[in-house]
Tab-separated table of C-alpha atoms in Angstrom:
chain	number	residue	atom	x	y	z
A	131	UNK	CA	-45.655	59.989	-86.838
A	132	UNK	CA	-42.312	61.420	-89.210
A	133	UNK	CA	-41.419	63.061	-85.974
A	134	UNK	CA	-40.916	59.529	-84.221
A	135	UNK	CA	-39.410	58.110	-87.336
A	136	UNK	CA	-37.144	61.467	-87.374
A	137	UNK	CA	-36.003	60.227	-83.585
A	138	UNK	CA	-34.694	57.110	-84.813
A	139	UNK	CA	-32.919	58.655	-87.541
A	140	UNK	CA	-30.687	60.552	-84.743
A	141	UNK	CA	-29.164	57.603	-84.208
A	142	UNK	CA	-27.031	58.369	-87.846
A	143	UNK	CA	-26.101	61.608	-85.873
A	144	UNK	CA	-23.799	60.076	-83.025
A	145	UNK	CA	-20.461	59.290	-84.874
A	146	UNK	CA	-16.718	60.105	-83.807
A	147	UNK	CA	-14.800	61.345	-87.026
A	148	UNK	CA	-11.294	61.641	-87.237
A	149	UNK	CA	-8.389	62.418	-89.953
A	150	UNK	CA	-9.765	65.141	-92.112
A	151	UNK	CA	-12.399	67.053	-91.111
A	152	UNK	CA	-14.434	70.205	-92.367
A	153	UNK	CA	-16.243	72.507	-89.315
A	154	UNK	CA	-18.780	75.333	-90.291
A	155	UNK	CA	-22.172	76.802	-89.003
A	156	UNK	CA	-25.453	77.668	-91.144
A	157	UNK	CA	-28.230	80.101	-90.429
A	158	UNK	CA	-31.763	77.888	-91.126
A	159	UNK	CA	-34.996	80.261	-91.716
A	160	UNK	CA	-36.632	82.790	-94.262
A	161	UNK	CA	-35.165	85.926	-95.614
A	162	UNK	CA	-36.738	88.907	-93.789
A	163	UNK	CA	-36.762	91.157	-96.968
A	164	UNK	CA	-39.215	88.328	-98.134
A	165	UNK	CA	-41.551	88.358	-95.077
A	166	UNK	CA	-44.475	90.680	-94.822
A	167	UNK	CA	-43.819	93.602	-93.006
A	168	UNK	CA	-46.149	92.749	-89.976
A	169	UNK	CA	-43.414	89.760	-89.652
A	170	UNK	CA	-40.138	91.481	-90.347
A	171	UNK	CA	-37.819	91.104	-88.013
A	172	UNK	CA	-35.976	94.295	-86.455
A	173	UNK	CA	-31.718	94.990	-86.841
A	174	UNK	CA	-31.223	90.784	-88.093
A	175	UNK	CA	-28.683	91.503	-90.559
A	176	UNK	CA	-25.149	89.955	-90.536
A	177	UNK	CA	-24.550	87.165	-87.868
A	178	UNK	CA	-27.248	88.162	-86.141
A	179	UNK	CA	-29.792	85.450	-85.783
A	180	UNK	CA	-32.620	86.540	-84.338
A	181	UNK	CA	-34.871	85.557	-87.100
A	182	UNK	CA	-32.923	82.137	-87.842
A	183	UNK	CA	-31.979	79.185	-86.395
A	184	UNK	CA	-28.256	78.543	-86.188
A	185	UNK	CA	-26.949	74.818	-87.209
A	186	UNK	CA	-23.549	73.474	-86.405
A	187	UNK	CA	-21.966	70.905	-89.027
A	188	UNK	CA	-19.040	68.557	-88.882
A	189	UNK	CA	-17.944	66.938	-91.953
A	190	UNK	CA	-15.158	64.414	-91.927
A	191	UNK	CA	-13.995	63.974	-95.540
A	192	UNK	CA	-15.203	61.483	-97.573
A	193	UNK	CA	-17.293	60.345	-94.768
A	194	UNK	CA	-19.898	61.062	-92.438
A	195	UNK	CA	-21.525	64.196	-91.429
A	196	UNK	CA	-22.685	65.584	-87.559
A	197	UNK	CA	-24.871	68.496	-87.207
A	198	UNK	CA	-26.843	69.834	-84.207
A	199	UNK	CA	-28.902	72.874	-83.397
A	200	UNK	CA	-27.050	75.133	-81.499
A	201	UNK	CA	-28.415	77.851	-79.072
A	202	UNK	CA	-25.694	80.402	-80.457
A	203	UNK	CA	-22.042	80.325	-82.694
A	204	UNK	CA	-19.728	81.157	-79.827
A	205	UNK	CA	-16.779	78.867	-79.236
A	206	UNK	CA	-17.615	78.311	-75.813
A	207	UNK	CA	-20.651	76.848	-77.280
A	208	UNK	CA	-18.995	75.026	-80.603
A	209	UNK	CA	-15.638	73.931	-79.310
A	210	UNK	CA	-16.859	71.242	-76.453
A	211	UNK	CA	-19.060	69.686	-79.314
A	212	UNK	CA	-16.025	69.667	-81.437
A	213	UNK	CA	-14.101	67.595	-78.695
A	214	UNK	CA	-16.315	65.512	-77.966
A	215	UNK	CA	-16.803	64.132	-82.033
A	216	UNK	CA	-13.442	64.507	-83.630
A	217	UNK	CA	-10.533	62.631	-82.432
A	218	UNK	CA	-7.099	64.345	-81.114
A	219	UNK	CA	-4.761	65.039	-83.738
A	220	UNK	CA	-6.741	65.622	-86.476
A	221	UNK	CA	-6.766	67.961	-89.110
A	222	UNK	CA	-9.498	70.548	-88.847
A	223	UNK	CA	-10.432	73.016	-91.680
A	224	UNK	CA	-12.486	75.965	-91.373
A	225	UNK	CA	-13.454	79.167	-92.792
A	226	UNK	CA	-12.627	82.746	-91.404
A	227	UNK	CA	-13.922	82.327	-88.222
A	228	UNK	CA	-11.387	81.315	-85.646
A	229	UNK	CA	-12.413	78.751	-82.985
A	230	UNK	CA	-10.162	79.558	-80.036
A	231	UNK	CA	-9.530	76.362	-77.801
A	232	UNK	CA	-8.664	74.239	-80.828
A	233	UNK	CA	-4.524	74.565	-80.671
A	234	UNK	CA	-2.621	71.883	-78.940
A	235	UNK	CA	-5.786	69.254	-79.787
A	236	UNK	CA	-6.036	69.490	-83.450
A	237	UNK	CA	-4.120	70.912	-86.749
A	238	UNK	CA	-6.311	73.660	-87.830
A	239	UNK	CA	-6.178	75.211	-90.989
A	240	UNK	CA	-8.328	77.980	-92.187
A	241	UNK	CA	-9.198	79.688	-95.581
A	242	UNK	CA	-10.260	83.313	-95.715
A	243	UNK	CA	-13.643	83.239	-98.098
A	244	UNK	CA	-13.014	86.726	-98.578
A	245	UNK	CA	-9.604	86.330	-100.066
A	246	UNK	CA	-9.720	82.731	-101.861
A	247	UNK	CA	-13.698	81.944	-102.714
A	248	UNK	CA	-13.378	78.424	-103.381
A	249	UNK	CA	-10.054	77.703	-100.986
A	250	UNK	CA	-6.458	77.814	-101.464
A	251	UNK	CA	-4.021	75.566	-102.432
A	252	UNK	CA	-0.037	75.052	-100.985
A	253	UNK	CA	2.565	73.545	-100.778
A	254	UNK	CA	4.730	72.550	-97.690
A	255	UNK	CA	8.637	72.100	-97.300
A	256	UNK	CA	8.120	68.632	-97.811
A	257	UNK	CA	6.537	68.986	-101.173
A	258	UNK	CA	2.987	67.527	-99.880
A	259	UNK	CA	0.028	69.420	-101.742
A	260	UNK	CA	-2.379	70.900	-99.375
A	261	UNK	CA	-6.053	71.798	-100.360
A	262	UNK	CA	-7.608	74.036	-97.624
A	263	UNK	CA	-11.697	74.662	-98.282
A	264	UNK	CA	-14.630	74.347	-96.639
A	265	UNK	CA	-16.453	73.138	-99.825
A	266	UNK	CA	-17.923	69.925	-98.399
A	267	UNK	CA	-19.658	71.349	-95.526
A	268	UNK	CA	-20.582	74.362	-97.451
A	269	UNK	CA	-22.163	71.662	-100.270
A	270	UNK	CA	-24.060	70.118	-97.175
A	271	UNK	CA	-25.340	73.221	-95.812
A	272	UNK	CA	-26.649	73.904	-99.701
A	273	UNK	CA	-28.510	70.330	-99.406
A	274	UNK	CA	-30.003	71.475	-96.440
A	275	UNK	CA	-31.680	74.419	-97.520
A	276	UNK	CA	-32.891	72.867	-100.621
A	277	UNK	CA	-34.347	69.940	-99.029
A	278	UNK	CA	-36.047	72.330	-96.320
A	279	UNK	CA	-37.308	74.634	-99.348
A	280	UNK	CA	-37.584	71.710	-101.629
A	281	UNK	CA	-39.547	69.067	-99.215
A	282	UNK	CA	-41.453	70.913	-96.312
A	283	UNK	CA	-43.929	74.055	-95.985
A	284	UNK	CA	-43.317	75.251	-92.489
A	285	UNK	CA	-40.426	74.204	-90.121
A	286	UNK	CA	-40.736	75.355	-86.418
A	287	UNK	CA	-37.831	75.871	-84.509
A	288	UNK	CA	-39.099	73.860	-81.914
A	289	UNK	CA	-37.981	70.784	-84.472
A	290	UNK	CA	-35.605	72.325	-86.142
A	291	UNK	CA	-33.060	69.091	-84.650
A	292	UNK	CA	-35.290	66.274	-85.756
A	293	UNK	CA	-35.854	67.996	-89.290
A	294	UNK	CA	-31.637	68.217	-89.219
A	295	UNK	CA	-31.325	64.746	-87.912
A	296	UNK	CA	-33.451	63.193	-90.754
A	297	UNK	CA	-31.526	65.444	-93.013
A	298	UNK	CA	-27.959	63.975	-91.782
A	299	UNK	CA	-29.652	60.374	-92.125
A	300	UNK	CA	-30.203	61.098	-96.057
A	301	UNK	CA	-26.822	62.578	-96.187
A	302	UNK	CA	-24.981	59.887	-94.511
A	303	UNK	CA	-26.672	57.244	-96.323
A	304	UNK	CA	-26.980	58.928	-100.005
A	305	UNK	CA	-24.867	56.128	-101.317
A	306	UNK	CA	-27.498	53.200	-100.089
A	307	UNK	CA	-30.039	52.164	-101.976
A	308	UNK	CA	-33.101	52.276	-100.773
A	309	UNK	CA	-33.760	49.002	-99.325
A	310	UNK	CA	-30.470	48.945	-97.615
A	311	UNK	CA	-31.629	53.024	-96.142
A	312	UNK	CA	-34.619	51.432	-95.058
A	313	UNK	CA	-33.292	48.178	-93.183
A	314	UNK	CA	-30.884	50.647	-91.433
A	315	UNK	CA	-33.317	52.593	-90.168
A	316	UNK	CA	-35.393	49.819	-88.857
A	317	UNK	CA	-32.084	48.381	-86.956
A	318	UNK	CA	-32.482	51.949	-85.638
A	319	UNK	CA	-35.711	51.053	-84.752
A	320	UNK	CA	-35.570	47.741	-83.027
């Protein structure tokens, strides 16, 4: 029954954003150094995700959020999604990793997490005041895992995009009350 509730939820998933917006990926699932070792998984270390299921987020500031289970984090795999929910000429921020296919569609600006943590801060010629970070999408990924830890026992992969769907509803709505949550989602409904 939460599964077919979690389907109407989706709906909150389906938005185009546009101006500002923040583009990162999360790795969903257990730690293997905390699994027993009949259920270790072997050489899963670093982007590998053989043990975890990868989850691609796009936040538009001070707006809404799109994520979607993705099969892998290649950019033949991440940039189509990209164009298809953020609008031309907007101003894309991400970390490190460089999404080739982006230039000549959108402004991208990146901050290196190894070099500036938190993000970095500018100035151009014109005197405008640039912040470049990844700290709202990085905040949602951190609501993610807590609500997954927090909320739920067991998620199978096989779910994984309903379980992120009613996730996105929560965080798209987390300045309704809860009447005006609940009406949405039975507009979803009907």
């Amino acid at each position: 029954m939460l599964h077919k509730i979690r389907q109407y939820m989706a709906m909150e998933n389906n938005h185009t954003l546009s101006d500002e917006v923040e583009i990162d990926e999360a790795f969903v699932g257990g730690k293997n150094k905390n699994r027993h070792k009949d259920k270790k998984v072997e050489k899963c270390q670093g982007r590998s995700f053989k043990d975890k299921v990868p989850v691609f987020g796009i936040l538009e500031r001070g707006g809404k959020l799109i994520a979607k289970v993705v099969p892998n984090t290649q950019a033949k795999t991440l940039v189509p999604i990209i164009k298809e929910c953020v609008k031309e000429e907007s101003v894309v921020y991400t970390d490190g990793w460089e999404y080739t296919g982006l230039h000549g569609h959108y402004e991208q600006r990146s901050v290196d997490h190894e070099k500036h943590f938190y993000g970095m801060t500018y100035a151009t010629d014109e005197g405008e005041i640039i912040t470049i970070s990844t700290n709202g999408i990085e905040n949602a990924w951190s609501h993610l895992k807590r609500m997954i830890f927090g909320i739920y026992y067991c998620v199978s992969k096989k779910y994984m995009q309903r379980y992120i769907d009613e996730f996105v509803f929560r965080f798209n709505t987390r300045n309704f009350s809860d009447s005006q949550r609940f009406n949405l989602l039975l507009r979803n409904v009907a």
